[in-house]
PDB file of C-alpha atoms and ligand atoms in Angstrom:
ATOM      1  CA  MET A  64       3.319   7.403  32.803  1.00 45.00           C
ATOM      2  CA  THR A  65       4.998   7.210  29.389  1.00 47.00           C
ATOM      3  CA  ALA A  66       7.394  10.107  28.715  1.00 55.00           C
ATOM      4  CA  ARG A  67       6.670  11.887  25.414  1.00 62.00           C
ATOM      5  CA  LEU A  68       9.139  13.708  23.199  1.00 61.00           C
ATOM      6  CA  ASN A  69       8.520  17.385  22.803  1.00 58.00           C
ATOM      7  CA  PRO A  70       7.038  18.112  19.346  1.00 60.00           C
ATOM      8  CA  GLU A  71      10.117  19.670  17.710  1.00 54.00           C
ATOM      9  CA  VAL A  72      12.386  16.817  18.729  1.00 53.00           C
ATOM     10  CA  ALA A  73       9.690  14.318  17.711  1.00 61.00           C
ATOM     11  CA  ALA A  74       9.610  15.851  14.222  1.00 57.00           C
ATOM     12  CA  LEU A  75      13.401  15.523  13.956  1.00 53.00           C
ATOM     13  CA  VAL A  76      13.343  11.902  15.081  1.00 57.00           C
ATOM     14  CA  GLU A  77      10.423  11.140  12.771  1.00 69.00           C
ATOM     15  CA  ALA A  78      12.385  12.512   9.796  1.00 57.00           C
ATOM     16  CA  ARG A  79      15.356  10.393  10.786  1.00 55.00           C
ATOM     17  CA  LEU A  80      13.197   7.274  11.132  1.00 61.00           C
ATOM     18  CA  ARG A  81      11.766   7.894   7.666  1.00 64.00           C
ATOM     19  CA  TYR A  82      15.297   8.059   6.332  1.00 52.00           C
ATOM     20  CA  TYR A  83      16.138   4.698   7.901  1.00 54.00           C
ATOM     21  CA  ARG A  84      12.898   3.180   6.575  1.00 62.00           C
ATOM     22  CA  ASP A  85      13.888   4.400   3.100  1.00 57.00           C
ATOM     23  CA  LEU A  86      17.083   2.426   3.560  1.00 51.00           C
ATOM     24  CA  GLY A  87      15.030  -0.627   4.498  1.00 54.00           C
ATOM     25  CA  SER A  88      15.743  -0.564   8.259  1.00 55.00           C
ATOM     26  CA  TYR A  89      12.573  -1.012  10.291  1.00 55.00           C
ATOM     27  CA  ASP A  90      13.797  -2.336  13.648  1.00 53.00           C
ATOM     28  CA  LEU A  91      15.665   0.384  15.505  1.00 54.00           C
ATOM     29  CA  TYR A  92      16.688   0.496  19.121  1.00 48.00           C
ATOM     30  CA  ARG A  93      17.983   3.389  21.158  1.00 53.00           C
ATOM     31  CA  ARG A  94      19.096   4.207  24.606  1.00 45.00           C
ATOM     32  CA  GLY A  95      16.909   6.393  26.788  1.00 48.00           C
ATOM     33  CA  LEU A  96      16.674  10.002  25.690  1.00 49.00           C
ATOM     34  CA  PRO A  97      18.181  12.783  27.767  1.00 45.00           C
ATOM     35  CA  PRO A  98      15.578  14.516  29.921  1.00 48.00           C
ATOM     36  CA  ALA A  99      15.997  17.643  27.775  1.00 47.00           C
ATOM     37  CA  ALA A 100      14.312  15.876  24.828  1.00 45.00           C
ATOM     38  CA  LEU A 101      11.150  15.200  26.786  1.00 48.00           C
ATOM     39  CA  GLU A 102       8.102  17.424  27.024  1.00 50.00           C
ATOM     40  CA  ASP A 103       7.925  19.934  29.874  1.00 48.00           C
ATOM     41  CA  SER A 104      11.681  20.149  30.183  1.00 42.00           C
ATOM     42  CA  GLU A 105      14.392  22.210  28.428  1.00 41.00           C
ATOM     43  CA  PRO A 106      13.737  24.508  25.460  1.00 39.00           C
ATOM     44  CA  ALA A 107      13.668  22.722  22.091  1.00 39.00           C
ATOM     45  CA  ALA A 108      17.041  24.068  20.923  1.00 39.00           C
ATOM     46  CA  THR A 109      18.836  22.456  23.850  1.00 38.00           C
ATOM     47  CA  ALA A 110      16.876  19.253  23.459  1.00 39.00           C
ATOM     48  CA  GLN A 111      17.626  19.144  19.750  1.00 40.00           C
ATOM     49  CA  SER A 112      21.391  19.450  20.270  1.00 38.00           C
ATOM     50  CA  GLU A 113      21.297  16.668  22.868  1.00 39.00           C
ATOM     51  CA  VAL A 114      19.430  14.334  20.540  1.00 35.00           C
ATOM     52  CA  THR A 115      21.618  15.234  17.564  1.00 34.00           C
ATOM     53  CA  LYS A 116      24.683  14.156  19.518  1.00 35.00           C
ATOM     54  CA  THR A 117      23.309  10.618  19.720  1.00 37.00           C
ATOM     55  CA  LEU A 118      22.451  10.309  16.015  1.00 37.00           C
ATOM     56  CA  PRO A 119      24.568  10.189  12.832  1.00 39.00           C
ATOM     57  CA  PRO A 120      24.585  13.239  10.465  1.00 41.00           C
ATOM     58  CA  THR A 121      21.180  14.093   9.042  1.00 37.00           C
ATOM     59  CA  PRO A 122      20.667  13.568   5.299  1.00 37.00           C
ATOM     60  CA  HIS A 123      18.504  16.032   3.371  1.00 38.00           C
ATOM     61  CA  VAL A 124      14.995  15.105   4.493  1.00 36.00           C
ATOM     62  CA  THR A 125      11.870  17.195   4.174  1.00 36.00           C
ATOM     63  CA  THR A 126       8.951  16.685   6.491  1.00 37.00           C
ATOM     64  CA  THR A 127       5.539  18.209   6.052  1.00 38.00           C
ATOM     65  CA  ALA A 128       3.999  16.905   9.252  1.00 40.00           C
ATOM     66  CA  THR A 129       2.181  19.554  11.227  1.00 44.00           C
ATOM     67  CA  GLU A 130       2.222  19.477  15.006  1.00 41.00           C
ATOM     68  CA  SER A 131      -1.163  17.784  15.175  1.00 44.00           C
ATOM     69  CA  GLU A 132       0.064  15.036  12.833  1.00 44.00           C
ATOM     70  CA  ILE A 133       3.246  14.242  14.744  1.00 41.00           C
ATOM     71  CA  PRO A 134       2.793  10.730  16.060  1.00 45.00           C
ATOM     72  CA  ASP A 135       3.774   9.427  19.457  1.00 46.00           C
ATOM     73  CA  LEU A 136       7.396   8.308  19.068  1.00 40.00           C
ATOM     74  CA  SER A 137       7.760   6.989  22.568  1.00 43.00           C
ATOM     75  CA  PRO A 138       9.820   3.786  22.848  1.00 41.00           C
ATOM     76  CA  ARG A 139       6.730   1.578  22.781  1.00 47.00           C
ATOM     77  CA  ALA A 140       5.114   3.280  19.789  1.00 54.00           C
ATOM     78  CA  SER A 141       5.139   1.012  16.712  1.00 59.00           C
ATOM     79  CA  ARG A 142       4.421   2.002  13.130  1.00 61.00           C
ATOM     80  CA  SER A 143       1.001   0.366  13.332  1.00 59.00           C
ATOM     81  CA  ALA A 144       0.317   2.356  16.505  1.00 64.00           C
ATOM     82  CA  VAL A 145       1.221   5.527  14.629  1.00 64.00           C
ATOM     83  CA  SER A 146      -1.151   4.548  11.809  1.00 61.00           C
ATOM     84  CA  ALA A 147      -3.862   3.722  14.313  1.00 69.00           C
ATOM     85  CA  ALA A 148      -3.622   7.240  15.748  1.00 83.00           C
ATOM     86  CA  LEU A 149      -4.532   8.699  12.348  1.00 93.00           C
ATOM     87  CA  SER A 150      -7.635   8.207  10.227  1.00 96.00           C
ATOM     88  CA  PRO A 151      -7.089   5.788   7.299  1.00 97.00           C
ATOM     89  CA  ALA A 152      -7.222   8.742   4.895  1.00 97.00           C
ATOM     90  CA  GLN A 153      -4.564  10.624   6.912  1.00 97.00           C
ATOM     91  CA  ALA A 154      -2.379   7.539   7.227  1.00 97.00           C
ATOM     92  CA  LEU A 155      -2.575   6.945   3.466  1.00 98.00           C
ATOM     93  CA  GLN A 156      -1.697  10.584   2.837  1.00 97.00           C
ATOM     94  CA  LEU A 157       1.297  10.313   5.161  1.00 97.00           C
ATOM     95  CA  LEU A 158       2.429   7.157   3.363  1.00 98.00           C
ATOM     96  CA  ARG A 159       2.057   8.886  -0.002  1.00 98.00           C
ATOM     97  CA  GLU A 160       4.235  11.739   1.268  1.00 97.00           C
ATOM     98  CA  GLU A 161       6.804   9.252   2.505  1.00 97.00           C
ATOM     99  CA  ILE A 162       6.984   7.607  -0.924  1.00 98.00           C
ATOM    100  CA  GLY A 163       7.605  11.042  -2.399  1.00 98.00           C
ATOM    101  CA  ASP A 164       9.163  11.164  -5.862  1.00 97.00           C
ATOM    102  CA  CYS A 165      10.412   7.635  -5.307  1.00 98.00           C
ATOM    103  CA  THR A 166      13.616   6.359  -6.900  1.00 98.00           C
ATOM    104  CA  ARG A 167      14.034   3.296  -4.725  1.00 98.00           C
ATOM    105  CA  CYS A 168      13.901   0.788  -7.605  1.00 98.00           C
ATOM    106  CA  PRO A 169      14.898   0.753 -11.297  1.00 98.00           C
ATOM    107  CA  LEU A 170      11.330   1.472 -12.480  1.00 98.00           C
ATOM    108  CA  ALA A 171      11.872   5.104 -11.494  1.00 98.00           C
ATOM    109  CA  PHE A 172      14.331   5.429 -14.384  1.00 98.00           C
ATOM    110  CA  LEU A 173      12.566   3.400 -17.075  1.00 97.00           C
ATOM    111  CA  GLY A 174      10.103   5.930 -18.422  1.00 95.00           C
ATOM    112  CA  ARG A 175       7.471   6.293 -15.701  1.00 97.00           C
ATOM    113  CA  HIS A 176       5.656   9.634 -15.636  1.00 97.00           C
ATOM    114  CA  THR A 177       3.613   9.248 -12.482  1.00 98.00           C
ATOM    115  CA  ILE A 178       3.631   7.174  -9.338  1.00 98.00           C
ATOM    116  CA  VAL A 179       0.278   5.394  -9.207  1.00 98.00           C
ATOM    117  CA  PHE A 180      -0.342   5.152  -5.471  1.00 98.00           C
ATOM    118  CA  GLY A 181      -3.828   3.656  -5.310  1.00 98.00           C
ATOM    119  CA  ASP A 182      -7.411   4.787  -5.482  1.00 98.00           C
ATOM    120  CA  GLY A 183     -10.656   4.309  -3.630  1.00 98.00           C
ATOM    121  CA  ASP A 184     -12.293   4.279  -0.223  1.00 98.00           C
ATOM    122  CA  PRO A 185      -9.774   4.279   2.668  1.00 98.00           C
ATOM    123  CA  HIS A 186     -12.411   2.341   4.651  1.00 98.00           C
ATOM    124  CA  ALA A 187     -13.077  -0.202   1.890  1.00 98.00           C
ATOM    125  CA  ARG A 188     -14.104  -3.713   2.892  1.00 98.00           C
ATOM    126  CA  LEU A 189     -12.899  -5.009  -0.461  1.00 98.00           C
ATOM    127  CA  MET A 190      -9.539  -4.332  -2.097  1.00 98.00           C
ATOM    128  CA  PHE A 191      -8.313  -5.297  -5.555  1.00 98.00           C
ATOM    129  CA  VAL A 192      -4.608  -5.660  -6.251  1.00 98.00           C
ATOM    130  CA  GLY A 193      -3.185  -5.836  -9.754  1.00 98.00           C
ATOM    131  CA  GLU A 194       0.335  -6.068 -11.119  1.00 98.00           C
ATOM    132  CA  GLY A 195       1.407  -2.567 -12.151  1.00 98.00           C
ATOM    133  CA  PRO A 196       0.288   0.561 -14.007  1.00 98.00           C
ATOM    134  CA  GLY A 197      -0.034   0.570 -17.796  1.00 97.00           C
ATOM    135  CA  ALA A 198       0.177   3.518 -20.178  1.00 96.00           C
ATOM    136  CA  ASP A 199      -3.240   4.982 -19.287  1.00 97.00           C
ATOM    137  CA  GLU A 200      -2.606   4.614 -15.572  1.00 98.00           C
ATOM    138  CA  ASP A 201       0.851   6.172 -15.903  1.00 98.00           C
ATOM    139  CA  ALA A 202      -0.687   9.125 -17.751  1.00 97.00           C
ATOM    140  CA  GLN A 203      -3.553   9.675 -15.300  1.00 97.00           C
ATOM    141  CA  GLY A 204      -1.905   8.629 -12.031  1.00 98.00           C
ATOM    142  CA  LEU A 205      -4.775   6.264 -11.219  1.00 98.00           C
ATOM    143  CA  PRO A 206      -4.892   2.465 -11.238  1.00 98.00           C
ATOM    144  CA  PHE A 207      -7.062   0.513 -13.690  1.00 98.00           C
ATOM    145  CA  VAL A 208      -8.351   3.322 -15.902  1.00 97.00           C
ATOM    146  CA  GLY A 209      -7.690   1.774 -19.336  1.00 95.00           C
ATOM    147  CA  ARG A 210      -9.585  -1.039 -21.056  1.00 97.00           C
ATOM    148  CA  ALA A 211      -8.700  -3.494 -18.299  1.00 97.00           C
ATOM    149  CA  GLY A 212      -9.903  -0.902 -15.805  1.00 98.00           C
ATOM    150  CA  GLN A 213     -13.245  -0.643 -17.573  1.00 98.00           C
ATOM    151  CA  LEU A 214     -13.641  -4.393 -17.308  1.00 98.00           C
ATOM    152  CA  LEU A 215     -12.703  -4.252 -13.618  1.00 98.00           C
ATOM    153  CA  ASN A 216     -15.343  -1.546 -13.115  1.00 98.00           C
ATOM    154  CA  ASN A 217     -17.905  -3.860 -14.729  1.00 98.00           C
ATOM    155  CA  MET A 218     -16.833  -6.696 -12.441  1.00 98.00           C
ATOM    156  CA  ILE A 219     -17.214  -4.447  -9.393  1.00 98.00           C
ATOM    157  CA  THR A 220     -20.662  -3.314 -10.557  1.00 98.00           C
ATOM    158  CA  ALA A 221     -21.730  -6.922 -11.100  1.00 97.00           C
ATOM    159  CA  MET A 222     -20.770  -7.585  -7.476  1.00 98.00           C
ATOM    160  CA  GLY A 223     -23.308  -4.969  -6.394  1.00 97.00           C
ATOM    161  CA  LEU A 224     -20.745  -2.252  -5.589  1.00 98.00           C
ATOM    162  CA  GLN A 225     -19.472   0.994  -7.063  1.00 97.00           C
ATOM    163  CA  ARG A 226     -15.795   1.534  -7.816  1.00 98.00           C
ATOM    164  CA  GLU A 227     -15.717   4.318  -5.192  1.00 98.00           C
ATOM    165  CA  GLN A 228     -16.607   1.762  -2.508  1.00 98.00           C
ATOM    166  CA  VAL A 229     -13.522  -0.413  -3.016  1.00 98.00           C
ATOM    167  CA  TYR A 230      -9.788   0.295  -2.960  1.00 98.00           C
ATOM    168  CA  ILE A 231      -7.563  -0.520  -5.937  1.00 98.00           C
ATOM    169  CA  ALA A 232      -3.766  -0.724  -5.995  1.00 98.00           C
ATOM    170  CA  ASN A 233      -0.925  -2.626  -7.623  1.00 98.00           C
ATOM    171  CA  ILE A 234       2.172  -4.583  -6.625  1.00 98.00           C
ATOM    172  CA  VAL A 235       4.394  -1.875  -8.164  1.00 98.00           C
ATOM    173  CA  LYS A 236       3.468   1.791  -8.347  1.00 98.00           C
ATOM    174  CA  CYS A 237       5.446   2.701 -11.465  1.00 98.00           C
ATOM    175  CA  ARG A 238       4.844   1.501 -15.000  1.00 98.00           C
ATOM    176  CA  PRO A 239       7.193  -1.271 -16.156  1.00 98.00           C
ATOM    177  CA  PRO A 240       8.405  -0.559 -19.711  1.00 97.00           C
ATOM    178  CA  GLN A 241       6.340  -2.258 -22.438  1.00 95.00           C
ATOM    179  CA  ASN A 242       4.034  -3.422 -19.643  1.00 93.00           C
ATOM    180  CA  ARG A 243       6.418  -6.242 -18.802  1.00 97.00           C
ATOM    181  CA  THR A 244       6.099  -8.168 -15.556  1.00 97.00           C
ATOM    182  CA  PRO A 245       7.913  -6.369 -12.713  1.00 98.00           C
ATOM    183  CA  GLU A 246      11.328  -7.831 -11.943  1.00 98.00           C
ATOM    184  CA  PRO A 247      11.604  -9.458  -8.501  1.00 97.00           C
ATOM    185  CA  GLU A 248      13.884  -6.645  -7.300  1.00 98.00           C
ATOM    186  CA  GLU A 249      11.300  -4.037  -8.372  1.00 98.00           C
ATOM    187  CA  ALA A 250       8.359  -5.877  -6.839  1.00 98.00           C
ATOM    188  CA  ARG A 251      10.161  -6.655  -3.596  1.00 98.00           C
ATOM    189  CA  THR A 252      11.217  -3.017  -3.232  1.00 98.00           C
ATOM    190  CA  CYS A 253       7.759  -1.593  -3.852  1.00 98.00           C
ATOM    191  CA  VAL A 254       5.445  -4.149  -2.266  1.00 98.00           C
ATOM    192  CA  PRO A 255       6.098  -3.060   1.362  1.00 98.00           C
ATOM    193  CA  PHE A 256       4.223   0.147   0.499  1.00 98.00           C
ATOM    194  CA  LEU A 257       1.255  -1.931  -0.628  1.00 98.00           C
ATOM    195  CA  PHE A 258       1.436  -3.975   2.553  1.00 98.00           C
ATOM    196  CA  ARG A 259       1.246  -0.756   4.536  1.00 98.00           C
ATOM    197  CA  GLN A 260      -1.778   0.376   2.516  1.00 98.00           C
ATOM    198  CA  ILE A 261      -3.441  -2.931   3.405  1.00 98.00           C
ATOM    199  CA  GLU A 262      -2.442  -2.464   7.049  1.00 98.00           C
ATOM    200  CA  ILE A 263      -4.096   0.973   7.038  1.00 98.00           C
ATOM    201  CA  ILE A 264      -7.261   0.074   5.106  1.00 98.00           C
ATOM    202  CA  LYS A 265      -7.774  -3.317   6.750  1.00 98.00           C
ATOM    203  CA  PRO A 266      -9.987  -4.764   4.004  1.00 98.00           C
ATOM    204  CA  GLU A 267     -11.982  -7.833   4.926  1.00 98.00           C
ATOM    205  CA  VAL A 268     -11.326  -9.337   1.503  1.00 98.00           C
ATOM    206  CA  ILE A 269      -8.506  -8.811  -0.993  1.00 98.00           C
ATOM    207  CA  VAL A 270      -8.868  -9.995  -4.572  1.00 98.00           C
ATOM    208  CA  ALA A 271      -5.498 -10.665  -6.203  1.00 98.00           C
ATOM    209  CA  LEU A 272      -5.782 -10.014  -9.923  1.00 98.00           C
ATOM    210  CA  GLY A 273      -3.396 -12.333 -11.746  1.00 98.00           C
ATOM    211  CA  SER A 274      -0.400 -14.402 -10.782  1.00 97.00           C
ATOM    212  CA  THR A 275       2.008 -11.533 -10.025  1.00 97.00           C
ATOM    213  CA  ALA A 276      -0.372 -10.085  -7.433  1.00 98.00           C
ATOM    214  CA  ALA A 277      -0.994 -13.551  -5.977  1.00 98.00           C
ATOM    215  CA  THR A 278       2.716 -14.368  -5.811  1.00 97.00           C
ATOM    216  CA  TYR A 279       3.722 -11.273  -3.861  1.00 98.00           C
ATOM    217  CA  LEU A 280       0.635 -11.076  -1.658  1.00 98.00           C
ATOM    218  CA  LEU A 281       0.790 -14.741  -0.673  1.00 98.00           C
ATOM    219  CA  GLU A 282       4.567 -14.981  -0.883  1.00 96.00           C
ATOM    220  CA  VAL A 283       4.289 -18.286  -2.722  1.00 94.00           C
ATOM    221  CA  LYS A 284       5.219 -19.255  -6.246  1.00 90.00           C
ATOM    222  CA  SER A 285       2.393 -21.338  -7.611  1.00 93.00           C
ATOM    223  CA  SER A 286       0.181 -21.510 -10.662  1.00 95.00           C
ATOM    224  CA  LEU A 287      -2.962 -19.414 -10.767  1.00 95.00           C
ATOM    225  CA  ALA A 288      -4.980 -22.603 -11.222  1.00 95.00           C
ATOM    226  CA  ALA A 289      -3.614 -23.975  -7.952  1.00 96.00           C
ATOM    227  CA  LEU A 290      -4.421 -20.777  -6.042  1.00 98.00           C
ATOM    228  CA  ARG A 291      -7.923 -20.070  -7.392  1.00 97.00           C
ATOM    229  CA  GLY A 292     -11.181 -21.379  -5.970  1.00 95.00           C
ATOM    230  CA  ARG A 293     -10.406 -21.071  -2.260  1.00 96.00           C
ATOM    231  CA  ILE A 294      -9.922 -18.537   0.493  1.00 98.00           C
ATOM    232  CA  HIS A 295      -6.383 -17.794   1.638  1.00 98.00           C
ATOM    233  CA  MET A 296      -5.487 -15.788   4.739  1.00 98.00           C
ATOM    234  CA  ALA A 297      -2.903 -13.050   4.165  1.00 98.00           C
ATOM    235  CA  HIS A 298      -2.193  -9.669   5.750  1.00 97.00           C
ATOM    236  CA  ASN A 299      -5.063 -10.216   8.223  1.00 97.00           C
ATOM    237  CA  SER A 300      -7.543 -10.406   5.341  1.00 98.00           C
ATOM    238  CA  LYS A 301      -9.233 -13.141   3.380  1.00 98.00           C
ATOM    239  CA  LEU A 302      -7.601 -13.335  -0.013  1.00 98.00           C
ATOM    240  CA  ILE A 303      -9.071 -14.663  -3.240  1.00 98.00           C
ATOM    241  CA  VAL A 304      -7.135 -15.155  -6.440  1.00 98.00           C
ATOM    242  CA  THR A 305      -8.591 -14.611  -9.885  1.00 98.00           C
ATOM    243  CA  TYR A 306      -7.570 -13.656 -13.410  1.00 98.00           C
ATOM    244  CA  HIS A 307      -6.220 -10.226 -14.259  1.00 98.00           C
ATOM    245  CA  PRO A 308      -8.780  -8.222 -16.304  1.00 98.00           C
ATOM    246  CA  ALA A 309      -6.157  -7.739 -19.065  1.00 97.00           C
ATOM    247  CA  TYR A 310      -5.985 -11.511 -19.390  1.00 97.00           C
ATOM    248  CA  LEU A 311      -9.794 -11.701 -19.523  1.00 98.00           C
ATOM    249  CA  LEU A 312      -9.749  -9.213 -22.403  1.00 98.00           C
ATOM    250  CA  ARG A 313      -7.418 -11.551 -24.272  1.00 97.00           C
ATOM    251  CA  ASP A 314      -9.387 -14.686 -23.379  1.00 97.00           C
ATOM    252  CA  PRO A 315     -13.027 -13.748 -22.602  1.00 97.00           C
ATOM    253  CA  ARG A 316     -13.929 -17.428 -22.154  1.00 97.00           C
ATOM    254  CA  GLN A 317     -12.355 -17.218 -18.684  1.00 97.00           C
ATOM    255  CA  LYS A 318     -14.807 -14.519 -17.534  1.00 97.00           C
ATOM    256  CA  LYS A 319     -17.146 -17.240 -16.253  1.00 97.00           C
ATOM    257  CA  GLU A 320     -14.339 -18.631 -14.099  1.00 97.00           C
ATOM    258  CA  ALA A 321     -13.502 -15.144 -12.816  1.00 98.00           C
ATOM    259  CA  TRP A 322     -17.146 -14.649 -11.850  1.00 98.00           C
ATOM    260  CA  ILE A 323     -17.001 -17.865  -9.811  1.00 97.00           C
ATOM    261  CA  ASP A 324     -13.988 -16.398  -7.948  1.00 98.00           C
ATOM    262  CA  LEU A 325     -15.737 -13.088  -7.352  1.00 98.00           C
ATOM    263  CA  GLN A 326     -18.759 -14.901  -5.946  1.00 98.00           C
ATOM    264  CA  ILE A 327     -16.507 -16.340  -3.236  1.00 98.00           C
ATOM    265  CA  ALA A 328     -15.589 -12.763  -2.276  1.00 98.00           C
ATOM    266  CA  MET A 329     -19.245 -11.738  -2.399  1.00 98.00           C
ATOM    267  CA  ARG A 330     -20.267 -14.542  -0.057  1.00 98.00           C
ATOM    268  CA  GLU A 331     -17.622 -13.451   2.444  1.00 98.00           C
ATOM    269  CA  LEU A 332     -18.849  -9.854   2.276  1.00 98.00           C
ATOM    270  CA  GLY A 333     -22.560 -10.693   2.211  1.00 97.00           C
ATOM    271  CA  LEU A 334     -23.010  -9.046  -1.188  1.00 97.00           C
ATOM    272  CA  LYS A 335     -25.785  -9.778  -3.643  1.00 91.00           C
ATOM    273  CA  PRO A 336     -25.107  -9.543  -7.390  1.00 87.00           C
ATOM    274  CA  ALA A 337     -26.399  -6.432  -9.110  1.00 84.00           C
ATOM    275  CA  LYS A 338     -29.693  -6.863 -10.926  1.00 76.00           C
ATOM    276  CA  PRO A 339     -29.305  -6.729 -14.731  1.00 68.00           C
ATOM    277  CA  ALA A 340     -30.304  -3.345 -16.180  1.00 60.00           C
ATOM    278  CA  GLY A 341     -34.042  -3.173 -16.907  1.00 54.00           C
ATOM    279  CA  ASP A 342     -35.101  -5.562 -14.116  1.00 52.00           C
TER     280      ASP A 342
HETATM  281  S1  LIG B 507       7.930   1.034  -8.376  1.00 78.93           S
HETATM  282 FE1  LIG B 507       7.696   1.547  -6.224  1.00 78.93          FE
HETATM  283  S2  LIG B 507       9.752   1.332  -5.334  1.00 78.93           S
HETATM  284 FE2  LIG B 507       9.995   1.471  -7.569  1.00 78.93          FE
HETATM  285  S3  LIG B 507      10.338   3.646  -7.964  1.00 78.93           S
HETATM  286 FE3  LIG B 507       8.128   3.256  -8.188  1.00 78.93          FE
HETATM  287  S4  LIG B 507       7.240   3.734  -6.173  1.00 78.93           S
HETATM  288 FE4  LIG B 507       9.468   3.492  -5.909  1.00 78.93          FE
END
């Protein structure tokens, strides 16, 4: 039978693991815990002092996990196992709390007002990923709510879905100044959060909107033209690359090409295009 940590010690260890994740350390190993740290043994205070002896000094970390949310932190428990123990909505909420008032990359200090986490159905079969928030998104805290967002909504409707049925996120969660492309350091720092959103939601199909999304989701540097028109496999999902809606606003002639890309996604999901209004 697997030994479980008692809840108070588990909360302490969870906070410490979050701290190490914030530093970018994901693979941690430890010796066996003293019996006092396990359930049905010593009181928590004793267990806590035993565990603290084996760990470096605790930084200031706040944790809001309630007892029912404390995941199994037994030696075999992985992050995906922790996520699997929660509903997708709970796991997303926990991830949002972990991101906190993030200052992990330079975009935190370049004029962002809000962290734009993502929006939509935690059970979505289809996920759209863009580049980063713009001014409207930064103001409202939601992805794709400006003019490009309106076009994306129209694209989703044409696919026979409502916006609420899909999930929408970006490579970076903070607005780059003047809507510039995220620097590699910024994108590489933020994109693990997106990968964890994908891991939680498990969409069947991801549509990468534009070359920045395609580059970081596929981890390849290639032209959009070379990546469009076929199905890639990435993050355990089928991935289709198309134009960013902001680009389509600048060059509406490419909308026809984007529709061809979206039809690939629709075929994979068994979707029928929406009937034109009035039919
Ligand atoms: S872009 Fe991402 S990593 Fe950078 S500060 Fe915002 S949330 Fe943190």
